[in-house]
Amino acid sequence: MSNSADSLQRFSFDHTAIRGELTHLNTSYRDVLKRHNYPPVVARAVGELMAATALLSGSLKFAGRLTLQIRLTGNITLLQAETNEKGQLRAIARYDDLAEQSELKVTDGQMIITIEPEVGQRYQGITLISGGNVAGALEDYFQQSEQLGSRFWLTCDGENAAGFMLQQMPSAEGDDPDAWDRLGHLASTMKDEELLHLNNDVLLHRLYHEEQVRIYPASALSFFCTCSKDRIGNALHQLGKAELQSILDEQSKVTISCEFCQQAYSFDQAQVDELFPEEKLQ
Ligand SMILES: [Zn+2]
């Protein structure tokens, strides 16, 4: 698979307890961008967050959803990307007009990782963002929650996004004790253009030609929105009947668009009534 395809590819290093992942997002990233009119600084941040989410999806071993959220206090208040075990991605940003001119600063904020299996317990981990960027926050998260050394490199040029991860696994006897520092240092020499545009084989050879790298088959990633009329209906239900009725009285239907994909859903009087079956009984 060339990196013109949206993909996630794992690799590992023989005689070490270190694994890695490489991701490229092209079509799926542009599918998100074309549904929104994000200022460049926001668009790039969304791309980096999608790349980070794709890297994290490698750890989803069951049917369910993984959500990566960055909550900030500046002009950009929310960045969110989601994925599932099928490699489907969607993303969103909330920001005010000032984001047009400003640089993204992520010094004050929280990174929230939520894992929701279709069957089983929901998990949520919250990390303060102190490293100044998303990659730094992810490294802090894995250090705090899993006691695993992790390094992340994320980049986005506004059309393509890419990510690179190295992760320490529990080590075995005979593993090379210097490998973690050496492999991380070599990855740090990688330029953003190399991560964005080189094929994985070429990039890994360029960085690690003196190492024994094992590359596993890539899996495909794509944009997909999980919204549905049922889910939008559940969200409307939370607004309450009175609120919806006042809209119906004015406009004859309630129309709401999915925040992720902009798909519009309309509910007429009968459909709104159906959302509140408990009120029919009274
Ligand atoms: Zn949607």
Short mmCIF file of C-alpha atoms and ligand atoms in Angstrom, two decimals:
data_model
loop_
_atom_site.label_atom_id
_atom_site.label_comp_id
_atom_site.label_asym_id
_atom_site.label_seq_id
_atom_site.Cartn_x
_atom_site.Cartn_y
_atom_site.Cartn_z
CA MET A 1 0.00 0.00 0.00
CA SER A 2 1.51 3.36 -0.97
CA ASN A 3 0.93 6.30 1.27
CA SER A 4 -1.55 7.76 -1.20
CA ALA A 5 -3.96 5.33 0.48
CA ASP A 6 -5.27 6.10 3.95
CA SER A 7 -3.63 3.50 6.09
CA LEU A 8 -2.24 2.36 9.40
CA GLN A 9 0.87 0.18 9.34
CA ARG A 10 2.62 -1.49 12.24
CA PHE A 11 6.28 -2.34 12.48
CA SER A 12 8.64 -3.72 15.10
CA PHE A 13 12.35 -4.08 15.69
CA ASP A 14 13.89 -7.51 16.17
CA HIS A 15 15.75 -8.10 19.47
CA THR A 16 13.96 -5.17 21.13
CA ALA A 17 10.66 -4.70 22.95
CA ILE A 18 9.75 -1.74 20.76
CA ARG A 19 6.96 -1.48 18.27
CA GLY A 20 5.85 1.32 16.00
CA GLU A 21 3.02 2.54 13.82
CA LEU A 22 2.82 4.80 10.80
CA THR A 23 -0.35 6.40 9.52
CA HIS A 24 -1.27 8.46 6.47
CA LEU A 25 -4.56 10.29 6.07
CA ASN A 26 -5.33 11.84 2.73
CA THR A 27 -8.87 11.23 1.44
CA SER A 28 -10.35 10.76 4.90
CA TYR A 29 -8.83 14.05 6.06
CA ARG A 30 -10.08 15.91 2.99
CA ASP A 31 -13.51 14.34 3.47
CA VAL A 32 -13.60 16.04 6.88
CA LEU A 33 -12.32 19.37 5.56
CA LYS A 34 -14.78 19.64 2.70
CA ARG A 35 -17.69 19.54 5.15
CA HIS A 36 -16.38 22.53 7.11
CA ASN A 37 -14.74 25.82 6.42
CA TYR A 38 -11.96 25.62 8.97
CA PRO A 39 -9.30 28.34 9.10
CA PRO A 40 -5.85 26.88 8.22
CA VAL A 41 -4.64 26.73 11.83
CA VAL A 42 -7.75 24.79 12.85
CA ALA A 43 -7.60 22.53 9.79
CA ARG A 44 -4.01 21.53 10.55
CA ALA A 45 -4.82 20.84 14.19
CA VAL A 46 -7.74 18.63 13.12
CA GLY A 47 -5.41 16.72 10.78
CA GLU A 48 -2.85 16.11 13.51
CA LEU A 49 -5.55 14.96 15.89
CA MET A 50 -6.95 12.56 13.27
CA ALA A 51 -3.46 11.14 12.75
CA ALA A 52 -3.08 10.69 16.52
CA THR A 53 -6.46 8.97 16.70
CA ALA A 54 -5.54 6.63 13.84
CA LEU A 55 -2.37 5.65 15.73
CA LEU A 56 -4.39 4.98 18.89
CA SER A 57 -6.88 2.88 16.94
CA GLY A 58 -4.17 0.24 16.65
CA SER A 59 -4.90 -0.61 20.28
CA LEU A 60 -8.67 -1.14 19.72
CA LYS A 61 -8.97 -4.91 19.89
CA PHE A 62 -12.78 -5.05 20.07
CA ALA A 63 -15.86 -3.52 18.46
CA GLY A 64 -16.28 -0.03 19.82
CA ARG A 65 -15.34 3.59 19.60
CA LEU A 66 -12.24 5.52 20.61
CA THR A 67 -12.55 9.30 20.99
CA LEU A 68 -9.64 11.68 21.41
CA GLN A 69 -10.64 15.13 22.63
CA ILE A 70 -8.58 18.23 23.28
CA ARG A 71 -10.34 20.86 25.37
CA LEU A 72 -8.68 24.24 25.39
CA THR A 73 -9.27 27.65 26.89
CA GLY A 74 -8.12 29.78 23.92
CA ASN A 75 -9.76 30.55 20.58
CA ILE A 76 -10.02 26.90 19.73
CA THR A 77 -12.10 25.33 22.48
CA LEU A 78 -12.50 21.77 21.22
CA LEU A 79 -10.76 19.40 18.87
CA GLN A 80 -12.23 15.93 18.63
CA ALA A 81 -11.55 12.90 16.50
CA GLU A 82 -13.16 9.48 16.70
CA THR A 83 -12.42 6.09 15.27
CA ASN A 84 -13.67 2.52 15.57
CA GLU A 85 -12.35 -0.98 15.05
CA LYS A 86 -13.10 -0.70 11.32
CA GLY A 87 -10.68 2.20 10.89
CA GLN A 88 -13.48 4.68 10.24
CA LEU A 89 -12.67 8.23 11.31
CA ARG A 90 -14.54 11.48 11.83
CA ALA A 91 -13.46 14.75 13.43
CA ILE A 92 -14.67 18.16 14.49
CA ALA A 93 -13.38 21.48 15.86
CA ARG A 94 -15.09 24.27 17.78
CA TYR A 95 -13.50 27.69 17.74
CA ASP A 96 -14.34 31.38 17.69
CA ASP A 97 -13.61 33.88 14.90
CA LEU A 98 -10.27 34.90 16.36
CA ALA A 99 -8.88 31.55 15.31
CA GLU A 100 -8.62 33.08 11.83
CA GLN A 101 -5.55 35.05 12.84
CA SER A 102 -4.03 33.26 15.74
CA GLU A 103 -1.67 30.39 16.18
CA LEU A 104 -2.85 27.28 17.91
CA LYS A 105 -1.58 27.26 21.47
CA VAL A 106 -2.28 24.13 23.43
CA THR A 107 -0.49 25.05 26.62
CA ASP A 108 -3.68 25.18 28.70
CA GLY A 109 -5.97 22.30 28.24
CA GLN A 110 -6.95 18.73 28.78
CA MET A 111 -6.61 15.71 26.58
CA ILE A 112 -9.39 13.18 27.07
CA ILE A 113 -9.28 9.65 25.69
CA THR A 114 -12.58 7.76 25.84
CA ILE A 115 -12.93 4.12 24.85
CA GLU A 116 -16.47 2.79 24.50
CA PRO A 117 -16.68 -0.91 23.71
CA GLU A 118 -19.98 -2.08 22.22
CA VAL A 119 -20.00 -4.63 25.00
CA GLY A 120 -18.37 -3.83 28.33
CA GLN A 121 -17.21 -0.95 30.43
CA ARG A 122 -16.50 2.53 29.16
CA TYR A 123 -13.03 3.85 29.95
CA GLN A 124 -11.93 7.49 30.16
CA GLY A 125 -8.46 8.92 30.79
CA ILE A 126 -7.74 12.62 31.26
CA THR A 127 -4.28 14.17 30.91
CA LEU A 128 -3.36 17.82 31.39
CA ILE A 129 -1.64 19.21 28.36
CA SER A 130 1.67 20.53 29.53
CA GLY A 131 4.02 19.47 26.77
CA GLY A 132 2.69 22.28 24.57
CA ASN A 133 1.36 20.02 21.85
CA VAL A 134 -0.80 16.99 21.14
CA ALA A 135 2.16 14.65 20.68
CA GLY A 136 3.57 15.70 24.06
CA ALA A 137 0.20 15.17 25.75
CA LEU A 138 -0.06 11.67 24.28
CA GLU A 139 3.43 10.84 25.55
CA ASP A 140 2.44 12.06 29.03
CA TYR A 141 -0.76 10.03 28.87
CA PHE A 142 0.96 6.73 28.13
CA GLN A 143 3.62 7.41 30.74
CA GLN A 144 1.00 8.12 33.43
CA SER A 145 -1.64 5.55 32.56
CA GLU A 146 0.24 2.61 31.14
CA GLN A 147 3.81 3.26 32.37
CA LEU A 148 4.88 2.71 28.78
CA GLY A 149 7.39 4.95 27.08
CA SER A 150 5.84 6.34 23.91
CA ARG A 151 6.94 8.87 21.34
CA PHE A 152 4.62 10.53 18.83
CA TRP A 153 5.33 12.59 15.72
CA LEU A 154 2.29 14.22 14.09
CA THR A 155 2.18 16.46 11.08
CA CYS A 156 -0.34 17.98 8.69
CA ASP A 157 0.14 20.32 5.73
CA GLY A 158 -3.55 21.18 5.28
CA GLU A 159 -4.09 18.47 2.64
CA ASN A 160 -2.52 15.38 4.15
CA ALA A 161 -1.89 14.29 7.71
CA ALA A 162 0.55 11.70 8.98
CA GLY A 163 1.69 10.24 12.26
CA PHE A 164 4.52 8.10 13.57
CA MET A 165 4.63 6.35 16.91
CA LEU A 166 7.20 4.34 18.82
CA GLN A 167 6.16 2.43 21.92
CA GLN A 168 8.02 0.42 24.52
CA MET A 169 6.61 -2.97 25.35
CA PRO A 170 7.46 -5.01 28.44
CA SER A 171 11.02 -6.10 27.69
CA ALA A 172 12.38 -9.61 27.64
CA GLU A 173 15.79 -10.96 28.54
CA GLY A 174 18.38 -10.31 25.88
CA ASP A 175 16.64 -7.20 24.51
CA ASP A 176 18.93 -4.40 23.44
CA PRO A 177 18.91 -1.93 26.40
CA ASP A 178 19.99 1.05 24.30
CA ALA A 179 17.41 0.57 21.56
CA TRP A 180 14.74 2.92 22.94
CA ASP A 181 17.01 5.94 23.03
CA ARG A 182 18.63 5.11 19.72
CA LEU A 183 15.40 4.45 17.79
CA GLY A 184 13.75 7.57 19.21
CA HIS A 185 16.75 9.69 18.35
CA LEU A 186 16.74 8.40 14.77
CA ALA A 187 13.01 9.13 14.45
CA SER A 188 13.67 12.69 15.65
CA THR A 189 15.80 13.27 12.56
CA MET A 190 12.69 12.75 10.38
CA LYS A 191 11.42 15.86 8.60
CA ASP A 192 7.70 16.62 8.30
CA GLU A 193 7.90 16.30 4.49
CA GLU A 194 9.43 12.85 4.85
CA LEU A 195 6.69 11.70 7.19
CA LEU A 196 4.00 13.15 4.93
CA HIS A 197 5.24 12.04 1.55
CA LEU A 198 7.65 9.09 1.70
CA ASN A 199 6.37 5.55 1.36
CA ASN A 200 6.56 3.69 4.64
CA ASP A 201 9.21 1.25 3.37
CA VAL A 202 11.39 4.08 2.12
CA LEU A 203 10.98 6.11 5.30
CA LEU A 204 11.71 3.18 7.62
CA HIS A 205 14.74 2.23 5.55
CA ARG A 206 16.01 5.80 5.60
CA LEU A 207 15.69 6.00 9.40
CA TYR A 208 16.54 2.45 10.37
CA HIS A 209 18.70 0.81 7.72
CA GLU A 210 21.05 -0.46 10.41
CA GLU A 211 18.20 -2.03 12.40
CA GLN A 212 16.19 -5.17 11.76
CA VAL A 213 12.73 -3.76 11.07
CA ARG A 214 9.74 -6.02 10.62
CA ILE A 215 6.84 -4.41 8.73
CA TYR A 216 3.31 -5.82 9.01
CA PRO A 217 0.48 -5.53 6.46
CA ALA A 218 -1.24 -2.13 6.42
CA SER A 219 -4.92 -1.70 7.23
CA ALA A 220 -7.19 0.80 5.51
CA LEU A 221 -8.65 3.93 7.11
CA SER A 222 -11.59 5.96 5.83
CA PHE A 223 -13.95 8.79 6.70
CA PHE A 224 -17.32 7.64 7.96
CA CYS A 225 -19.90 9.41 10.10
CA THR A 226 -21.86 7.30 12.55
CA CYS A 227 -24.77 9.73 12.80
CA SER A 228 -28.31 8.47 12.16
CA LYS A 229 -31.87 9.75 12.50
CA ASP A 230 -32.20 7.70 15.70
CA ARG A 231 -29.11 9.24 17.29
CA ILE A 232 -30.13 12.77 16.28
CA GLY A 233 -33.58 11.99 17.70
CA ASN A 234 -32.01 11.03 21.03
CA ALA A 235 -30.16 14.35 21.09
CA LEU A 236 -33.39 16.22 20.31
CA HIS A 237 -35.18 14.34 23.07
CA GLN A 238 -32.78 15.88 25.57
CA LEU A 239 -33.90 19.37 24.54
CA GLY A 240 -37.38 18.57 25.85
CA LYS A 241 -40.79 18.63 24.23
CA ALA A 242 -41.59 22.25 25.03
CA GLU A 243 -38.49 23.56 23.30
CA LEU A 244 -39.15 21.44 20.20
CA GLN A 245 -42.82 22.40 20.13
CA SER A 246 -41.96 26.09 20.06
CA ILE A 247 -39.78 25.48 16.98
CA LEU A 248 -42.53 23.41 15.35
CA ASP A 249 -45.08 26.15 15.97
CA GLU A 250 -42.88 28.57 14.04
CA GLN A 251 -41.32 26.44 11.34
CA SER A 252 -43.51 23.32 11.02
CA LYS A 253 -40.48 21.08 11.34
CA VAL A 254 -37.32 20.81 13.41
CA THR A 255 -34.21 20.55 11.27
CA ILE A 256 -30.83 19.76 12.76
CA SER A 257 -27.52 19.03 11.06
CA CYS A 258 -24.94 16.55 12.25
CA GLU A 259 -22.02 18.54 13.59
CA PHE A 260 -19.51 16.10 12.08
CA CYS A 261 -20.77 15.56 8.53
CA GLN A 262 -23.39 18.34 8.09
CA GLN A 263 -26.07 15.85 7.06
CA ALA A 264 -29.45 17.51 7.81
CA TYR A 265 -32.21 15.60 9.61
CA SER A 266 -35.79 16.93 9.76
CA PHE A 267 -38.52 16.00 12.20
CA ASP A 268 -42.16 16.99 11.60
CA GLN A 269 -44.85 17.15 14.29
CA ALA A 270 -45.62 13.42 14.13
CA GLN A 271 -41.93 12.50 14.28
CA VAL A 272 -41.32 14.81 17.24
CA ASP A 273 -44.33 13.28 19.00
CA GLU A 274 -42.78 9.86 18.45
CA LEU A 275 -39.68 10.99 20.33
CA PHE A 276 -41.82 11.41 23.46
CA PRO A 277 -43.89 8.23 23.72
CA GLU A 278 -44.15 8.71 27.51
CA GLU A 279 -46.16 11.92 27.00
CA LYS A 280 -48.75 10.16 24.84
CA LEU A 281 -49.67 7.96 27.76
CA GLN A 282 -50.59 10.86 30.00
ZN ZN B 1 -22.90 12.80 10.67
#
